[in-house]
Short mmCIF file of C-alpha atoms and ligand atoms in Angstrom, two decimals:
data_model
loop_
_atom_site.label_atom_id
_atom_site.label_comp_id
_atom_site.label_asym_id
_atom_site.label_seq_id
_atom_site.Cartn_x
_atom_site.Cartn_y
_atom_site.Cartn_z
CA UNK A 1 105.48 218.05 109.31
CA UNK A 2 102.30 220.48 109.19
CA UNK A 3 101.07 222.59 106.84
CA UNK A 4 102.26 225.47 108.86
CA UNK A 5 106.03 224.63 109.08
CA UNK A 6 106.53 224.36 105.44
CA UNK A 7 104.44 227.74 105.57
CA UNK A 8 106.61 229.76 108.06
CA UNK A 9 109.33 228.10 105.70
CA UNK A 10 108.44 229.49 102.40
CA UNK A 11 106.39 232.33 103.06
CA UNK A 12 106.68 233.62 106.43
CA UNK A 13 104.65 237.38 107.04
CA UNK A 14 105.99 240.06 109.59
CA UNK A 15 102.85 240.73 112.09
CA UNK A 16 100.71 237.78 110.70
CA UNK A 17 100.21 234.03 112.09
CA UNK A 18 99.56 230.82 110.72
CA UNK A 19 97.01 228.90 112.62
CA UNK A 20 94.77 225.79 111.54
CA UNK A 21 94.71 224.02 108.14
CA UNK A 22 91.65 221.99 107.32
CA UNK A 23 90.25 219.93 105.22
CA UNK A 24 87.23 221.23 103.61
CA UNK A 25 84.75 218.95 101.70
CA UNK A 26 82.88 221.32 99.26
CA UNK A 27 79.92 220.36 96.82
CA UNK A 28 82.39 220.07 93.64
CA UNK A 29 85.57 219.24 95.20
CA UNK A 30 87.64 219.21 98.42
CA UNK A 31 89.58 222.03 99.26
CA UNK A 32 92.70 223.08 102.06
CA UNK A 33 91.99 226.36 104.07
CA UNK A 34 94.86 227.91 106.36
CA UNK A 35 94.05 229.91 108.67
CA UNK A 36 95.99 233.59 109.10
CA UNK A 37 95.63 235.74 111.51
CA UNK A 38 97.22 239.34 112.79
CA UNK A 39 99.68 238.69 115.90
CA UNK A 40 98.02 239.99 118.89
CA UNK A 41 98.45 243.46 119.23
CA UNK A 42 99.86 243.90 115.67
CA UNK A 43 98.09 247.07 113.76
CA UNK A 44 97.07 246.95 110.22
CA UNK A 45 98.49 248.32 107.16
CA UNK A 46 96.35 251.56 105.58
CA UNK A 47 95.99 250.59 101.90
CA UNK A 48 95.74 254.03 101.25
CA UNK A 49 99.07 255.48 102.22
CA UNK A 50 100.70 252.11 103.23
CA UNK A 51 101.46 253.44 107.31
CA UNK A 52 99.85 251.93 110.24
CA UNK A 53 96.87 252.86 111.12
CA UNK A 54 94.65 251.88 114.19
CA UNK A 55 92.24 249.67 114.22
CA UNK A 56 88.50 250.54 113.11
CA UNK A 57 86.44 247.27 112.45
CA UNK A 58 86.51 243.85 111.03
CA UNK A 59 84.86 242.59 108.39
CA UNK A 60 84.24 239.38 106.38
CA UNK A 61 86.20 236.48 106.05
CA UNK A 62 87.91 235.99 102.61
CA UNK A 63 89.44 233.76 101.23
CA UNK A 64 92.73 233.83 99.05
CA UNK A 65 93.52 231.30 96.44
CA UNK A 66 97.09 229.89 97.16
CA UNK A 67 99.48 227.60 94.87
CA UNK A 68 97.78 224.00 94.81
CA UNK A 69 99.03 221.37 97.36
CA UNK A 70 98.98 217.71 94.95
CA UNK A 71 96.40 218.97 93.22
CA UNK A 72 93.89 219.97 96.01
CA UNK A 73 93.13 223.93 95.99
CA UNK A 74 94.82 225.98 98.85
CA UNK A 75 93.31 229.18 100.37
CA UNK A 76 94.10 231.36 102.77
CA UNK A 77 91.46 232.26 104.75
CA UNK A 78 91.24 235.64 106.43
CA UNK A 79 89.43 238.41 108.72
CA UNK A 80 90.06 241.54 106.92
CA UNK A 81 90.78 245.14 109.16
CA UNK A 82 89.80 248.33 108.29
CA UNK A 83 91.61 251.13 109.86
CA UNK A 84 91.10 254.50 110.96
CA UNK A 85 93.78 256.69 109.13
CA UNK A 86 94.92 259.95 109.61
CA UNK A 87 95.29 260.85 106.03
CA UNK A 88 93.14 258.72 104.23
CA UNK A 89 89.79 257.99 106.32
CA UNK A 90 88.34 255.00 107.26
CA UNK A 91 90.32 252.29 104.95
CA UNK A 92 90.79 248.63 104.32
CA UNK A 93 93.69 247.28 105.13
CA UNK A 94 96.64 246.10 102.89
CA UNK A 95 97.63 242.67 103.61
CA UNK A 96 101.45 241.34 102.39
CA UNK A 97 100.27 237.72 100.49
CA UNK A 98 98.40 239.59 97.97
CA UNK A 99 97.79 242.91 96.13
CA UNK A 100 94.29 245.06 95.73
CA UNK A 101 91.20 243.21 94.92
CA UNK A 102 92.95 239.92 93.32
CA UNK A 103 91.47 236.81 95.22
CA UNK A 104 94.84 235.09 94.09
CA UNK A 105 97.35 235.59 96.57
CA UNK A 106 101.09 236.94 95.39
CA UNK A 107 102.46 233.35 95.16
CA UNK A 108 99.67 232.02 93.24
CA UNK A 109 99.90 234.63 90.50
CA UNK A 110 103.67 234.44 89.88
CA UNK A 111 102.69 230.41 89.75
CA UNK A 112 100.27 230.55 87.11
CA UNK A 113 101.75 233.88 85.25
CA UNK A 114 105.32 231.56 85.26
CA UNK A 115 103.36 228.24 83.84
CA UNK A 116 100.93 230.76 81.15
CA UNK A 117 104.58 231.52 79.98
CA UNK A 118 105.11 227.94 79.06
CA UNK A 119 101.66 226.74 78.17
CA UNK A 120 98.73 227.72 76.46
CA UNK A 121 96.45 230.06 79.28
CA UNK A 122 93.62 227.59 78.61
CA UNK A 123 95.64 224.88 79.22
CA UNK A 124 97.53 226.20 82.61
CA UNK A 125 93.59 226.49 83.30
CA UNK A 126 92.77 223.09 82.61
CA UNK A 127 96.32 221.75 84.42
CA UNK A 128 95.28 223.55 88.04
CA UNK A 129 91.72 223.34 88.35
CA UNK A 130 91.27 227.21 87.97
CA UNK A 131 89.63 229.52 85.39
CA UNK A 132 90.72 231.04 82.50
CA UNK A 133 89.50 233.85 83.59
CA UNK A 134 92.04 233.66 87.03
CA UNK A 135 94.91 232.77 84.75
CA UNK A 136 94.37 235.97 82.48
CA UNK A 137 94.28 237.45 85.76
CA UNK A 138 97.66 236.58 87.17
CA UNK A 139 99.25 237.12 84.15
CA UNK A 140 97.67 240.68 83.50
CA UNK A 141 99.35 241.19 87.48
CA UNK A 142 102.25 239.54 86.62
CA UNK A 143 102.66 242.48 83.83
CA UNK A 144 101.20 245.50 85.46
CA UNK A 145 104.31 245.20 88.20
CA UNK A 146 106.94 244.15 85.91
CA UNK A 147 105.99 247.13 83.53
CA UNK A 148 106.08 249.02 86.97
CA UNK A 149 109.41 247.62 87.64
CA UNK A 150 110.84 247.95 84.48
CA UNK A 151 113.46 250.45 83.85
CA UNK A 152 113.11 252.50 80.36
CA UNK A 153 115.60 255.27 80.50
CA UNK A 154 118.31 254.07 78.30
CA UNK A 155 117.18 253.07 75.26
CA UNK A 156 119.23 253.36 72.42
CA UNK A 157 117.56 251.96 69.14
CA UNK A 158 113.87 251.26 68.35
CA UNK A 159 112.30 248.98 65.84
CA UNK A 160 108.48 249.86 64.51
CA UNK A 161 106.20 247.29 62.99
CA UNK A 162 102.72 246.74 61.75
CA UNK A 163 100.74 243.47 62.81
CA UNK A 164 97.91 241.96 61.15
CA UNK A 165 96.08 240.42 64.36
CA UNK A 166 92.10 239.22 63.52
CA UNK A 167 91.06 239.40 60.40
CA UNK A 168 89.48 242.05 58.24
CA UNK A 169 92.57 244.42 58.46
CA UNK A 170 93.15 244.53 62.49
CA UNK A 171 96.30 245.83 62.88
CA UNK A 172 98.52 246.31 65.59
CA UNK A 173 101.42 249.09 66.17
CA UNK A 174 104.30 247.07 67.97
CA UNK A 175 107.51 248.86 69.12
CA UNK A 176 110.78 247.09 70.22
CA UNK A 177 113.59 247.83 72.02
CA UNK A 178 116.69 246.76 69.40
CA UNK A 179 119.73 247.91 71.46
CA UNK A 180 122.89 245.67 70.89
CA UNK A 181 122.22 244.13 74.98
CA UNK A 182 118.78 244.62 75.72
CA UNK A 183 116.11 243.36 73.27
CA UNK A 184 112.25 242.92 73.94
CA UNK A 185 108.82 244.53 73.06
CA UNK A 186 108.42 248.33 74.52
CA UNK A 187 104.89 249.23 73.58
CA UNK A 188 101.71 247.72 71.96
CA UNK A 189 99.34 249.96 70.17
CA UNK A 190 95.80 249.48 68.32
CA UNK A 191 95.86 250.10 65.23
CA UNK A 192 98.57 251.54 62.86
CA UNK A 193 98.00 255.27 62.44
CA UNK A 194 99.71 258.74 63.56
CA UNK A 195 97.97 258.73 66.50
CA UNK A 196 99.00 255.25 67.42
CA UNK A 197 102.64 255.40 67.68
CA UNK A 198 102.19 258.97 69.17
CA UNK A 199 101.26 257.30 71.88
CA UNK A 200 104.68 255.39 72.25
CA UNK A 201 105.84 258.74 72.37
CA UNK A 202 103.37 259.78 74.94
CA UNK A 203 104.15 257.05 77.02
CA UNK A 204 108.30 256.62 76.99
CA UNK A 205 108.12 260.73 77.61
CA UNK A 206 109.19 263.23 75.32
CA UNK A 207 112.57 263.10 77.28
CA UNK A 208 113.35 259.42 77.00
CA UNK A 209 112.35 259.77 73.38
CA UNK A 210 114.91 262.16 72.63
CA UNK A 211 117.69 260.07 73.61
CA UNK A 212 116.76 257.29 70.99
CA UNK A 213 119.28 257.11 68.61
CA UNK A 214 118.51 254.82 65.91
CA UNK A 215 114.31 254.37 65.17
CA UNK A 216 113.97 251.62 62.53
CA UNK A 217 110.20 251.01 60.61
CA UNK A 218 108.74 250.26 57.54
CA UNK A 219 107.70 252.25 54.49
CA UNK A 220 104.33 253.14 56.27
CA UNK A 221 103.73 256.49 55.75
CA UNK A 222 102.58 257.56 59.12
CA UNK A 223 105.15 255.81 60.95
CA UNK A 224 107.78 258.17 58.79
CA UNK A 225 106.18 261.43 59.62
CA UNK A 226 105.92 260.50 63.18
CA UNK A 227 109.24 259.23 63.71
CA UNK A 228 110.51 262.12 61.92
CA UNK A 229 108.36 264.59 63.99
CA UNK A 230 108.61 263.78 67.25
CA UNK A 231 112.11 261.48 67.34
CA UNK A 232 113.84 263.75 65.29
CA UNK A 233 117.53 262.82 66.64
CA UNK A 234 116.99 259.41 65.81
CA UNK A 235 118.76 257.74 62.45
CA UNK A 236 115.47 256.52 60.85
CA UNK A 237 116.48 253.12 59.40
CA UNK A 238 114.11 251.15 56.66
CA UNK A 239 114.41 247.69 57.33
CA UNK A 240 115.81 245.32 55.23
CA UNK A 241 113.39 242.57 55.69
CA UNK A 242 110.28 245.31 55.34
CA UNK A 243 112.12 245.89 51.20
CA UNK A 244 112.40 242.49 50.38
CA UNK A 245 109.05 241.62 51.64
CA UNK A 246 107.57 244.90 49.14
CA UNK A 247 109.67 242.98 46.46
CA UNK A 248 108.00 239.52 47.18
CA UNK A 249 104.71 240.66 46.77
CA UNK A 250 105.27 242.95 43.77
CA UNK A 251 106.80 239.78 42.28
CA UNK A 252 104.12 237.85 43.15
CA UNK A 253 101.33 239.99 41.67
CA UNK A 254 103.31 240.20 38.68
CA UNK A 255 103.14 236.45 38.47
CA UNK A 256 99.90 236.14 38.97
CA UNK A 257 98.66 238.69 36.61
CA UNK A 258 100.87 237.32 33.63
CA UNK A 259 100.08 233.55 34.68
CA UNK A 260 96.24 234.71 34.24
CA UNK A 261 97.15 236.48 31.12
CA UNK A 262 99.03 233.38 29.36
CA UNK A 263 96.00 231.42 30.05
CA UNK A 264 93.50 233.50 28.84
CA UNK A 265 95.75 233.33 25.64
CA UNK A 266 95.99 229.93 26.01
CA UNK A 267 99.38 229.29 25.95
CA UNK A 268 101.60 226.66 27.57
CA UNK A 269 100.99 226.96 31.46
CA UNK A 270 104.73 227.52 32.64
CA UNK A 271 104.04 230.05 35.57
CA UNK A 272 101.51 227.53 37.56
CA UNK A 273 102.84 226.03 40.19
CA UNK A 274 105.69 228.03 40.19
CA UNK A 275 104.84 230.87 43.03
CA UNK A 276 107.63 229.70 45.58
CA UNK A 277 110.40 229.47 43.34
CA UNK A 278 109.98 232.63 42.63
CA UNK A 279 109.93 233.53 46.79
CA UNK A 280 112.30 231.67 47.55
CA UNK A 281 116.05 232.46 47.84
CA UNK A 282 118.03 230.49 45.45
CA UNK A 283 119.72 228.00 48.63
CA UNK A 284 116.59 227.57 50.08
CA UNK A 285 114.97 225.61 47.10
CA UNK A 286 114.31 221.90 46.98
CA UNK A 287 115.38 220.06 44.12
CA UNK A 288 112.42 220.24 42.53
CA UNK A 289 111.63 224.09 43.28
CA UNK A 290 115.07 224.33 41.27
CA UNK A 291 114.20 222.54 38.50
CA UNK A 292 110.99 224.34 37.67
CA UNK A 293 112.51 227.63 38.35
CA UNK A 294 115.77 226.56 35.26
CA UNK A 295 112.68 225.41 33.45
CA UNK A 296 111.01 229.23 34.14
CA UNK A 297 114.06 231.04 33.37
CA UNK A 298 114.51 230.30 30.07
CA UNK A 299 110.97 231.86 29.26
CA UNK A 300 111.04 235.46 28.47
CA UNK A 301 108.50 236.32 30.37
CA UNK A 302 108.04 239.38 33.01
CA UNK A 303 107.92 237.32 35.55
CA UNK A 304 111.41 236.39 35.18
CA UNK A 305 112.96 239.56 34.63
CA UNK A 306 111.01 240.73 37.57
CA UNK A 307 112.56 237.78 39.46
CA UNK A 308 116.25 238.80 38.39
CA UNK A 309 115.81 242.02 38.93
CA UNK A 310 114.74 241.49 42.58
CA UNK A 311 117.98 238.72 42.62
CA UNK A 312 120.11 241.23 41.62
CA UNK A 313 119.02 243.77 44.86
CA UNK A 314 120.32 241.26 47.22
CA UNK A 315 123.76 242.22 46.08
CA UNK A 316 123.21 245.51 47.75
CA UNK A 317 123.15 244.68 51.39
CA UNK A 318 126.61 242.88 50.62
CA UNK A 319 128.52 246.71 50.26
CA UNK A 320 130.84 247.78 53.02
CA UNK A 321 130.79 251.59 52.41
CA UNK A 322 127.49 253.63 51.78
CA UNK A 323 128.62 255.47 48.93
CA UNK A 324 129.09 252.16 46.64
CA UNK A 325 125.64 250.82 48.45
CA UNK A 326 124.53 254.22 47.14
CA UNK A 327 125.64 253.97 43.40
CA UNK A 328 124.03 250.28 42.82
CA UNK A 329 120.76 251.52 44.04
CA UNK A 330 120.72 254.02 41.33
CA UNK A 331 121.45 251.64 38.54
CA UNK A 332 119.15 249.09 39.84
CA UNK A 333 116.35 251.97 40.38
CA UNK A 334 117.26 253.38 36.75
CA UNK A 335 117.05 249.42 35.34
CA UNK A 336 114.06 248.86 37.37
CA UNK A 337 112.13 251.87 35.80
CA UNK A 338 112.85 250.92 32.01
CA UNK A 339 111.91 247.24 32.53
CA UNK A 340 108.03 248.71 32.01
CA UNK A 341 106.88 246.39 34.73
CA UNK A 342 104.61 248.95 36.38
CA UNK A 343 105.28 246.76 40.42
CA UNK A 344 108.83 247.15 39.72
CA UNK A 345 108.63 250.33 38.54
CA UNK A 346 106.58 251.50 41.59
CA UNK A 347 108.99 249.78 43.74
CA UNK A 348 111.87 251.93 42.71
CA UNK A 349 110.29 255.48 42.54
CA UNK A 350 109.99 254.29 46.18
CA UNK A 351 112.98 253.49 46.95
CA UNK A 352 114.19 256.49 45.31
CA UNK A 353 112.15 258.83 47.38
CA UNK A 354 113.54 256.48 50.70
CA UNK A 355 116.76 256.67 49.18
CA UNK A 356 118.27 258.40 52.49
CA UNK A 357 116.79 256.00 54.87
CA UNK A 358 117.56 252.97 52.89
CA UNK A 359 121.43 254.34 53.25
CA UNK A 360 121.20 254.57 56.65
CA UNK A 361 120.62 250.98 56.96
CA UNK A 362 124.17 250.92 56.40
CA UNK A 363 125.47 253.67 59.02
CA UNK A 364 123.65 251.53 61.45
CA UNK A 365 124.03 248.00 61.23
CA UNK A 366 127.03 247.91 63.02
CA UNK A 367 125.60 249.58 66.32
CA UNK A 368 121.99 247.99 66.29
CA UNK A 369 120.40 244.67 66.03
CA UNK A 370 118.96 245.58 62.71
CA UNK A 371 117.63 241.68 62.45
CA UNK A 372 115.80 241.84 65.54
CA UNK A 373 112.55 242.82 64.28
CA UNK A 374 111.85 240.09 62.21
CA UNK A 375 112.72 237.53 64.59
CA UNK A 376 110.32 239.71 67.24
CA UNK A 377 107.67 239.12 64.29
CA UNK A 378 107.82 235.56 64.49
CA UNK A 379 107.57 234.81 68.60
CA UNK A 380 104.54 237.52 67.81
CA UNK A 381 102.79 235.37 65.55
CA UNK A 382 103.62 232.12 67.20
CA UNK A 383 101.47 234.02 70.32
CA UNK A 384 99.19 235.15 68.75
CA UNK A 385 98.20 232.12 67.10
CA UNK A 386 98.72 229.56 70.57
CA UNK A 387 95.82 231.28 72.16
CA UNK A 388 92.43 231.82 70.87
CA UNK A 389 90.59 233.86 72.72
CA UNK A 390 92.58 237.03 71.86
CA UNK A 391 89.95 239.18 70.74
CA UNK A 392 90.09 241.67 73.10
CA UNK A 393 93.10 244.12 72.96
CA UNK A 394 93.82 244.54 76.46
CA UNK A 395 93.99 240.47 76.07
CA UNK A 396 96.31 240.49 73.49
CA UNK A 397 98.55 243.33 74.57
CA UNK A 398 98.58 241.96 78.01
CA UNK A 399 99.65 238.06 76.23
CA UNK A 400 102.23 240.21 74.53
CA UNK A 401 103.99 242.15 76.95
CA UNK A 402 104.05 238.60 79.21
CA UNK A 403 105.78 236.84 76.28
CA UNK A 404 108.20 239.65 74.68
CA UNK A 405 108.54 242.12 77.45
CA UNK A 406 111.33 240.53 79.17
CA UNK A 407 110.04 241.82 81.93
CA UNK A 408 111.26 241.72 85.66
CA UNK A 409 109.78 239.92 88.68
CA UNK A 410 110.06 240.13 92.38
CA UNK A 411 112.77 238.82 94.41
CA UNK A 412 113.14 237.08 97.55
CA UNK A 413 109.59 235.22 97.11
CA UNK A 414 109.93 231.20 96.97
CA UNK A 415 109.99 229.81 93.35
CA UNK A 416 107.46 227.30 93.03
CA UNK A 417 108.39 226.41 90.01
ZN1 ZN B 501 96.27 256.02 104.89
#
């Protein structure tokens, strides 16, 4: 069977011909070309306006990189057309195996955007004998149509979130789709002010935006005024996980200022060692965690009564009705404020002044996938981290949308793999 066959099998193009494939012995290493050329009397494509067009001149061959054949590089070689078109001038033409100025045909790009999903890009690099550079490539193609593709119009519930993504305070604005069916990464901003997330807004359309029903976020100041500006139907819902991550780290500097106090004073050193008990939810300790923290308990230190305190919130997501979820936040704000731990007590004028929003949590966590932000958070890191080489926004938000957009791809085209 020839080259050609499985060709006209798997990827057969109305007006175009397969003719020769060679062998090609190049200085670093041998390659496959296959010839492709229009059918006689075929007329080109305008890449302007996409109608035919006739013909104006020819001009160089080039070559397009096609899915590797046992490990040997494929290309399609080609004359390229330029037409003559009534609307748009003299033109090049638009060919069907591959889009604009990529030098990787369609089938190539979908090959290595489908194996950078799996695999490291550096390593899908390494794997087929192409650059990292071509791999970034495809995938950034692979992106720009599905985002093209994608539909946006119904979205029901959006969760906002802050990343941390190079060091030295880098952050990223990340917004998620967190409807009950359809779950995956919207938009990817730079940075994490106003003027960042309006620019989710600028992008979904003020229309789409006002259909959003639930928008749920963080604390972060500028995320609440913009939500509240320019979603203002939307149920603004603080996240759960966003509270008991402010609690962790007020209990934590608490800890670590006390722990620093005791041994200036020279006392017995009970609070080293002891930072992930503390962190920790009670079932998720190891034997030895639990020890240390029965050991801690029966100290009266701040620490501890920091660490019941922020125990005893957990009961609140446990209430069925808001009004009852309502009345225990009071008494654990008005508790918090007269255990004259200043992180405690800034952590409940907060809440206080959220109060609303932290109520809401329970008007909407029976229509929304209220967990889905944090689980988002985790894939996000896990990408972040699997490819260096991510210094560059339009890298990262490009390795992003690839990874969490579920986003759609073409039909009809054969799977390679
Ligand atoms: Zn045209």
């Amino acid at each position: 069977m020839r080259l050609k066959v499985i060709l006209n099998r798997i990827e057969k193009h109305a007006g175009f011909v397969y003719t020769e494939a060679r062998w090609v012995e190049a200085a670093r290493e041998a390659a496959i070309e296959i010839g492709i050329r229009p059918r006689v009397g075929g007329r080109a494509m305008c890449s302007g306006c996409e109608r035919r067009a006739p013909g104006y001149d020819l001009l160089g061959e080039r070559r397009f990189e096609y899915v590797p054949l046992w490990g040997i590089a494929v290309f399609l070689v080609y004359t390229m057309r330029r037409v003559e078109c009534r609307r748009c001038g003299v033109r090049v033409e638009k060919v069907p195996w591959a889009s604009g100025k990529h030098q990787l045909t369609s089938s190539y790009l979908w090959f290595l955007a489908r194996w950078a999903r799996r695999l490291s890009w550096s390593e899908v690099a390494r794997i087929f004998g192409t650059s990292w550079g071509s791999v970034f490539r495809a995938v950034e193609g692979a992106v720009e149509w599905g985002r093209a593709h994608a539909s946006y119009d119904a979205i029901e519930a959006i969760g906002v979130d802050e990343v941390q993504w190079r060091r030295g305070h880098k952050y990223l604005t990340v917004v998620y789709e967190i409807s009950g069916q359809c779950r995956r990464l919207l938009w990817v901003g730079e940075h994490r002010e106003e003027q960042t997330l309006r620019g989710f807004v600028a992008w979904l359309g003020t229309a789409r935006a006002a259909k959003i029903r639930f928008a749920c976020s963080d604390m972060w100041k500028p995320y609440l005024n913009v939500i509240a500006q320019m979603i203002p139907r939307a149920i603004h819902v603080l996240d759960r996980f966003h509270i008991v991550q402010t609690m962790n780290k007020a209990i934590d500097e608490v800890r670590a200022k006390e722990a620093r106090t005791l041994k200036e004073a020279g006392a017995d050193p009970v609070l080293t060692h002891s930072r992930w008990c503390l962190l920790k939810r009670p079932r998720n300790l190891t034997d030895k965690q639990e020890n240390r923290l029965q050991d801690l308990l029966q100290h009266n230190l701040r620490t501890v009564r920091a660490y019941l305190l922020k125990e005893d919130f957990q009961f609140l997501w446990g209430y069925a009705s808001v009004g009852w979820a309502g009345r225990f936040l009071d008494a654990w704000c008005t508790r918090a404020m007269r255990s004259r731990i200043e992180p405690m007590k800034k952590i409940a004028r907060s809440l206080r002044t959220h109060r609303t929003l932290i109520l809401n949590w329970f008007r909407a966590r029976q229509l929304i996938a209220l967990g889905a932000v944090e689980g988002f958070n985790n894939k996000l890191k896990l990408t972040t981290r699997r490819s260096y080489g991510f210094r560059v926004f339009r890298v990262i938000e490009i390795a992003l949308y690839h990874a969490l957009g579920n986003l759609p791809e073409p039909e009809g085209t054969h799977r390679f793999c």
